[in-house]
PDB file of C-alpha atoms in Angstrom:
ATOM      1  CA  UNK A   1     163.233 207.359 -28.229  1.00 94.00           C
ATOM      2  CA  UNK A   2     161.049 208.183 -25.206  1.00 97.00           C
ATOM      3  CA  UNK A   3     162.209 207.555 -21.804  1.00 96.00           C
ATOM      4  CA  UNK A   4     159.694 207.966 -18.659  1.00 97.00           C
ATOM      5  CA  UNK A   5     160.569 207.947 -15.115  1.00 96.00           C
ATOM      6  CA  UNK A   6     163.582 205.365 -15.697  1.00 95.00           C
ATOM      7  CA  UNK A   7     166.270 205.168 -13.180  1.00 92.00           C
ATOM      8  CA  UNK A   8     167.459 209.387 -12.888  1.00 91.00           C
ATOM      9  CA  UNK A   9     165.371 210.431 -15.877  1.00 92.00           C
ATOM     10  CA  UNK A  10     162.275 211.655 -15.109  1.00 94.00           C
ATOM     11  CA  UNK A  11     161.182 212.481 -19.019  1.00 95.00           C
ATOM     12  CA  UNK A  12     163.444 212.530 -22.177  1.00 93.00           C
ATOM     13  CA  UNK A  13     162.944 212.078 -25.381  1.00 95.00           C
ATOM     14  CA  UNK A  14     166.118 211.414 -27.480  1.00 90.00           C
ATOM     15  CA  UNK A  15     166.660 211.734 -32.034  1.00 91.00           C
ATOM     16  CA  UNK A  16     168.729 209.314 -33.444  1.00 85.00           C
ATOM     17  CA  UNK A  17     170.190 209.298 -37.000  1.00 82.00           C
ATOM     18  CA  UNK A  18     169.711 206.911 -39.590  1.00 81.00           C
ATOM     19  CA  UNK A  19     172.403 204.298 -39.740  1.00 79.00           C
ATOM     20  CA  UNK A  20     175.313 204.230 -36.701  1.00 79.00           C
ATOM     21  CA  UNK A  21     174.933 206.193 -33.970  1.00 77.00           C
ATOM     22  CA  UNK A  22     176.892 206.569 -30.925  1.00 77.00           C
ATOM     23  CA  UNK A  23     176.522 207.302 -26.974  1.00 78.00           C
ATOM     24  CA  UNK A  24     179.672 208.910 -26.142  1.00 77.00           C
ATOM     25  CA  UNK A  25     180.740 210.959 -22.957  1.00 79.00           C
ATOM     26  CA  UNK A  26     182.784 210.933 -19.623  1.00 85.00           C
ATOM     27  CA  UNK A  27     182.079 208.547 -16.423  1.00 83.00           C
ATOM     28  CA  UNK A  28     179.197 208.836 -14.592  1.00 76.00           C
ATOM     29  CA  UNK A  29     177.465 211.222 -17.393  1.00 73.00           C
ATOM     30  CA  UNK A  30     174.627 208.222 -17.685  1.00 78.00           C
ATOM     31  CA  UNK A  31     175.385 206.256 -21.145  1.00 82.00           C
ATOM     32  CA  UNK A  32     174.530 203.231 -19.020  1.00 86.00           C
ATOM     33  CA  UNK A  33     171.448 204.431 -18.161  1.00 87.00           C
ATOM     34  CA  UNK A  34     170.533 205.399 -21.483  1.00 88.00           C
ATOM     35  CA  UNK A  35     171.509 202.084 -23.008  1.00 87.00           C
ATOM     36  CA  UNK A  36     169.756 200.387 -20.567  1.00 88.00           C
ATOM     37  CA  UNK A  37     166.707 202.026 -21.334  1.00 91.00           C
ATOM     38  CA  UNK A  38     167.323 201.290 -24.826  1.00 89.00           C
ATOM     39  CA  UNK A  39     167.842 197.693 -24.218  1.00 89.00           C
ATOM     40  CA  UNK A  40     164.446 197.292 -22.426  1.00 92.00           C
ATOM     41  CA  UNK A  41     162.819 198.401 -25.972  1.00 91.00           C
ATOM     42  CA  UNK A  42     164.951 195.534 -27.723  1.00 90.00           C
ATOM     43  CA  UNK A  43     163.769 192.946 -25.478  1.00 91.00           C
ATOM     44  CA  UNK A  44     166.305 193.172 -22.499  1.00 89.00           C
ATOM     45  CA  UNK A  45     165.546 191.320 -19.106  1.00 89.00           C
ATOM     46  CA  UNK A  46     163.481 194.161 -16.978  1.00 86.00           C
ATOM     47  CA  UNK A  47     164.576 195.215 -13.319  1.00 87.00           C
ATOM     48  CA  UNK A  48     161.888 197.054 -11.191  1.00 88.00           C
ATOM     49  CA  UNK A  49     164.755 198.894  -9.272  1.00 88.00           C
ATOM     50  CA  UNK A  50     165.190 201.248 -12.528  1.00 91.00           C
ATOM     51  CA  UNK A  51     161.552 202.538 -11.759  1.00 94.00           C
ATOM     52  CA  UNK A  52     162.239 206.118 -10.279  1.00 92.00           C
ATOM     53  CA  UNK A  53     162.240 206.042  -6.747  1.00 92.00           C
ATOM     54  CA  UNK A  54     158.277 207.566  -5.701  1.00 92.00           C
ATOM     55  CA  UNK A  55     156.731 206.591  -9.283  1.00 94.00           C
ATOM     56  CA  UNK A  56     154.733 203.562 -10.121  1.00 94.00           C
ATOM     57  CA  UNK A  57     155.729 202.317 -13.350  1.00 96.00           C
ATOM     58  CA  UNK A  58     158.352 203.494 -16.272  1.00 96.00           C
ATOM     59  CA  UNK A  59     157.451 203.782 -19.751  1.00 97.00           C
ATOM     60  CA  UNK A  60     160.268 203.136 -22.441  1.00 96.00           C
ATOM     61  CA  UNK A  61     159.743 203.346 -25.902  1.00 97.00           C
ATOM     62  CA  UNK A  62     161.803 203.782 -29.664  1.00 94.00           C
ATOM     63  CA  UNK A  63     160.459 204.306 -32.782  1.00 94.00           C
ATOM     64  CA  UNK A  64     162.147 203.131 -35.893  1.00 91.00           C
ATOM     65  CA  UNK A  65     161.255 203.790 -39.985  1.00 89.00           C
ATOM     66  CA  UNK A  66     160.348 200.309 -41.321  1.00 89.00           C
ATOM     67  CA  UNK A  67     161.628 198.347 -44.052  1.00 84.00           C
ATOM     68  CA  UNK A  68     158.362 196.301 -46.290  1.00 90.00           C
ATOM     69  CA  UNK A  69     160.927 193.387 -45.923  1.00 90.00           C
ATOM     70  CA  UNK A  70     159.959 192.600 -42.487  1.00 92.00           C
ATOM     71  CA  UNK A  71     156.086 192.472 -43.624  1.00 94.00           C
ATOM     72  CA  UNK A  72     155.703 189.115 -43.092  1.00 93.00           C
ATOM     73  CA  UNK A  73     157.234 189.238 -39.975  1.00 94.00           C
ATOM     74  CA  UNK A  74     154.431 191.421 -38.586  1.00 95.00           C
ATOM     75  CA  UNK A  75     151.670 189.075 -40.587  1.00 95.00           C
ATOM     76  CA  UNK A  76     153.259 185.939 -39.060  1.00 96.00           C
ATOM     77  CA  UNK A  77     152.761 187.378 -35.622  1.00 95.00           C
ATOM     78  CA  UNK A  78     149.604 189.220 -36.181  1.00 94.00           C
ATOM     79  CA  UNK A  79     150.775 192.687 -35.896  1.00 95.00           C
ATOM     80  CA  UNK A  80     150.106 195.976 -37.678  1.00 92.00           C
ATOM     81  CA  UNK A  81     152.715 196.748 -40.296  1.00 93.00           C
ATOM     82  CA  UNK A  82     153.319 200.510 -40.679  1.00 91.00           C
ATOM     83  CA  UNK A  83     155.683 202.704 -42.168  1.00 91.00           C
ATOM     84  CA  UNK A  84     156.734 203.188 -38.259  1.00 93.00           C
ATOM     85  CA  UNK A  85     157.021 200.846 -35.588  1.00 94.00           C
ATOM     86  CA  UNK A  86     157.138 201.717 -32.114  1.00 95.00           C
ATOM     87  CA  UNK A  87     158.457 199.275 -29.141  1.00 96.00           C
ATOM     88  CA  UNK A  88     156.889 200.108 -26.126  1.00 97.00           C
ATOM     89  CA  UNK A  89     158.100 198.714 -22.605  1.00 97.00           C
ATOM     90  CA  UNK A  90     156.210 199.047 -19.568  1.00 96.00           C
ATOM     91  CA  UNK A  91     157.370 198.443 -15.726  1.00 95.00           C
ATOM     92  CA  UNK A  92     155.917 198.547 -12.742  1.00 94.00           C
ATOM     93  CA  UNK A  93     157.405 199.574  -9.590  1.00 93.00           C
ATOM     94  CA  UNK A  94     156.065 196.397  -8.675  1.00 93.00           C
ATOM     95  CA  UNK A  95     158.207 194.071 -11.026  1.00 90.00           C
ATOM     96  CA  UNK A  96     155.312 193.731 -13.877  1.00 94.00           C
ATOM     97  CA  UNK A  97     156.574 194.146 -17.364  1.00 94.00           C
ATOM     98  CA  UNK A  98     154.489 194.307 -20.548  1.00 96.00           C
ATOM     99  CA  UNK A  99     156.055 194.665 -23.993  1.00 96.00           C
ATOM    100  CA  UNK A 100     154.192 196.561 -27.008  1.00 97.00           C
ATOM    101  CA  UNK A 101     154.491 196.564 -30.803  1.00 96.00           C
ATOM    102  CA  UNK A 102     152.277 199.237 -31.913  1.00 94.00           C
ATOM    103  CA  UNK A 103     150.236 199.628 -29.316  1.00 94.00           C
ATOM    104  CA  UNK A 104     149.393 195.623 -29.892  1.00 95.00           C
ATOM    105  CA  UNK A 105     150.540 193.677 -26.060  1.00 97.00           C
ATOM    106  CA  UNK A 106     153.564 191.297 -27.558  1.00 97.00           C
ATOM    107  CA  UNK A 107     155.690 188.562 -25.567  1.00 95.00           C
ATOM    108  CA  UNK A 108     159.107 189.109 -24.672  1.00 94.00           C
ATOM    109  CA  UNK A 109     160.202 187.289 -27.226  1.00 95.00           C
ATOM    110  CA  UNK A 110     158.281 188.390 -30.165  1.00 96.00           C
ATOM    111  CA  UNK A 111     159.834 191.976 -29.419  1.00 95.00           C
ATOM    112  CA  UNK A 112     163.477 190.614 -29.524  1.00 94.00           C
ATOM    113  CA  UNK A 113     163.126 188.713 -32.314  1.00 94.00           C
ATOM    114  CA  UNK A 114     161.834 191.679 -33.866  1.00 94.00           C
ATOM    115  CA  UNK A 115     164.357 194.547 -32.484  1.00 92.00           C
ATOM    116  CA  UNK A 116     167.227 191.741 -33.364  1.00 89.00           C
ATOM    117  CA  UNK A 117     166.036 193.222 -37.113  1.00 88.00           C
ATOM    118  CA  UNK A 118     165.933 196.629 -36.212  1.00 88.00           C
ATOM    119  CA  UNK A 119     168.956 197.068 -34.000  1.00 82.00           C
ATOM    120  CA  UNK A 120     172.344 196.176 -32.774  1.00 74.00           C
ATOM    121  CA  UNK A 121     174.154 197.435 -29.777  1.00 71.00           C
ATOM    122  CA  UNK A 122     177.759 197.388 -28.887  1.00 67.00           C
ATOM    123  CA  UNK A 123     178.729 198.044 -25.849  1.00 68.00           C
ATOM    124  CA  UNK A 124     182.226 199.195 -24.024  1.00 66.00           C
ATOM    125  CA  UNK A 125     184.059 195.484 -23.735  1.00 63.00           C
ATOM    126  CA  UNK A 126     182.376 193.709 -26.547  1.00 63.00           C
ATOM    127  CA  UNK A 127     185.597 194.357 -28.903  1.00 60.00           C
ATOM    128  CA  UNK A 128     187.160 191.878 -25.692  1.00 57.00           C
ATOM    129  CA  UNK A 129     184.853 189.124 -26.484  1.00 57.00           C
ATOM    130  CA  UNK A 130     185.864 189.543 -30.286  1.00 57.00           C
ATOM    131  CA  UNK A 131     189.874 188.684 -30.026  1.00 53.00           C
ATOM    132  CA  UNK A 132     189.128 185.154 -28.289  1.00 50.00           C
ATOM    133  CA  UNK A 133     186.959 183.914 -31.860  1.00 48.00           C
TER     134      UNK A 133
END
C-alpha cells in the first residue's frame, strides 16, 4: 500500500501479509487514518478535507497478488488482467476523485465491486452490529 499526502501522512508505503492482517495500536496512534486510506482504494466515499493541508491532490493506492478466477471479471469490464492489480485513488484538494485499475480510469463502482473480491475490512464496533442478526 502507498499512501501520498493523505490527512497527516505525507508519504508511506505500508507491506501486508497474505491472508488476515491487523491494524492494532493505542488512541490517537492513526489506525483511522490508515483505514481510511485503505478504504478509498476499496471504493469508499472520498472527502477532500483528507488532502494534506498546502498539497493539491492525494494519491492512494494497494496492490494485491491476483487470483485467474477473477479473469473474467477484468474481461467483462475491459481491464488488464495481471498477476498484480493495483487500485489507484486520486483526490483533489478540490473535491475531484478518479479511481484506477491498473493504470486504466474505472468508475466508482467498478473498483468496489472489484475490491469487494479482494478485501474485507472489520472495523472496531462491527462485532456490535453482529449480536442483533
Amino acid at each position: 500500500m502507498y499512501i501520498q499526502n493523505y490527512a497527516l501522512i505525507d508519504e508511506l508505503e505500508l507491506k501486508f501479509g497474505s491472508g488476515m492482517n491487523a491494524i492494532v495500536g493505542e488512541t490517537g496512534a492513526g489506525k483511522s487514518i490508515l483505514m481510511g486510506a485503505l478504504g478509498l482504494t476499496l471504493g469508499d466515499r472520498a472527502d477532500s478535507l483528507v488532502v494534506t493541508a498546502g498539497a493539491s491532490k492525494c494519491v492512494v493506492e494497494a496492490k494485491f497478488e491476483m487470483s485467474n478466477s477473477l479473469k473474467g471479471f477484468f474481461d467483462k469490464n475491459e481491464l488488464d488482467f495481471d498477476s498484480t492489480c493495483i487500485l489507484r485513488r486520486e483526490l483533489t484538494a478540490l473535491g475531484k476523485s478518479r479511481a484506477f485499475v491498473n493504470d486504466s480510469p474505472v468508475s466508482l463502482q467498478t473498483m468496489r465491486e472489484l475490491a469487494t473480491q479482494l478485501a474485507d475490512l472489520h472495523t472496531q464496533h462491527e462485532t456490535l452490529e453482529l449480536k442483533g442478526k
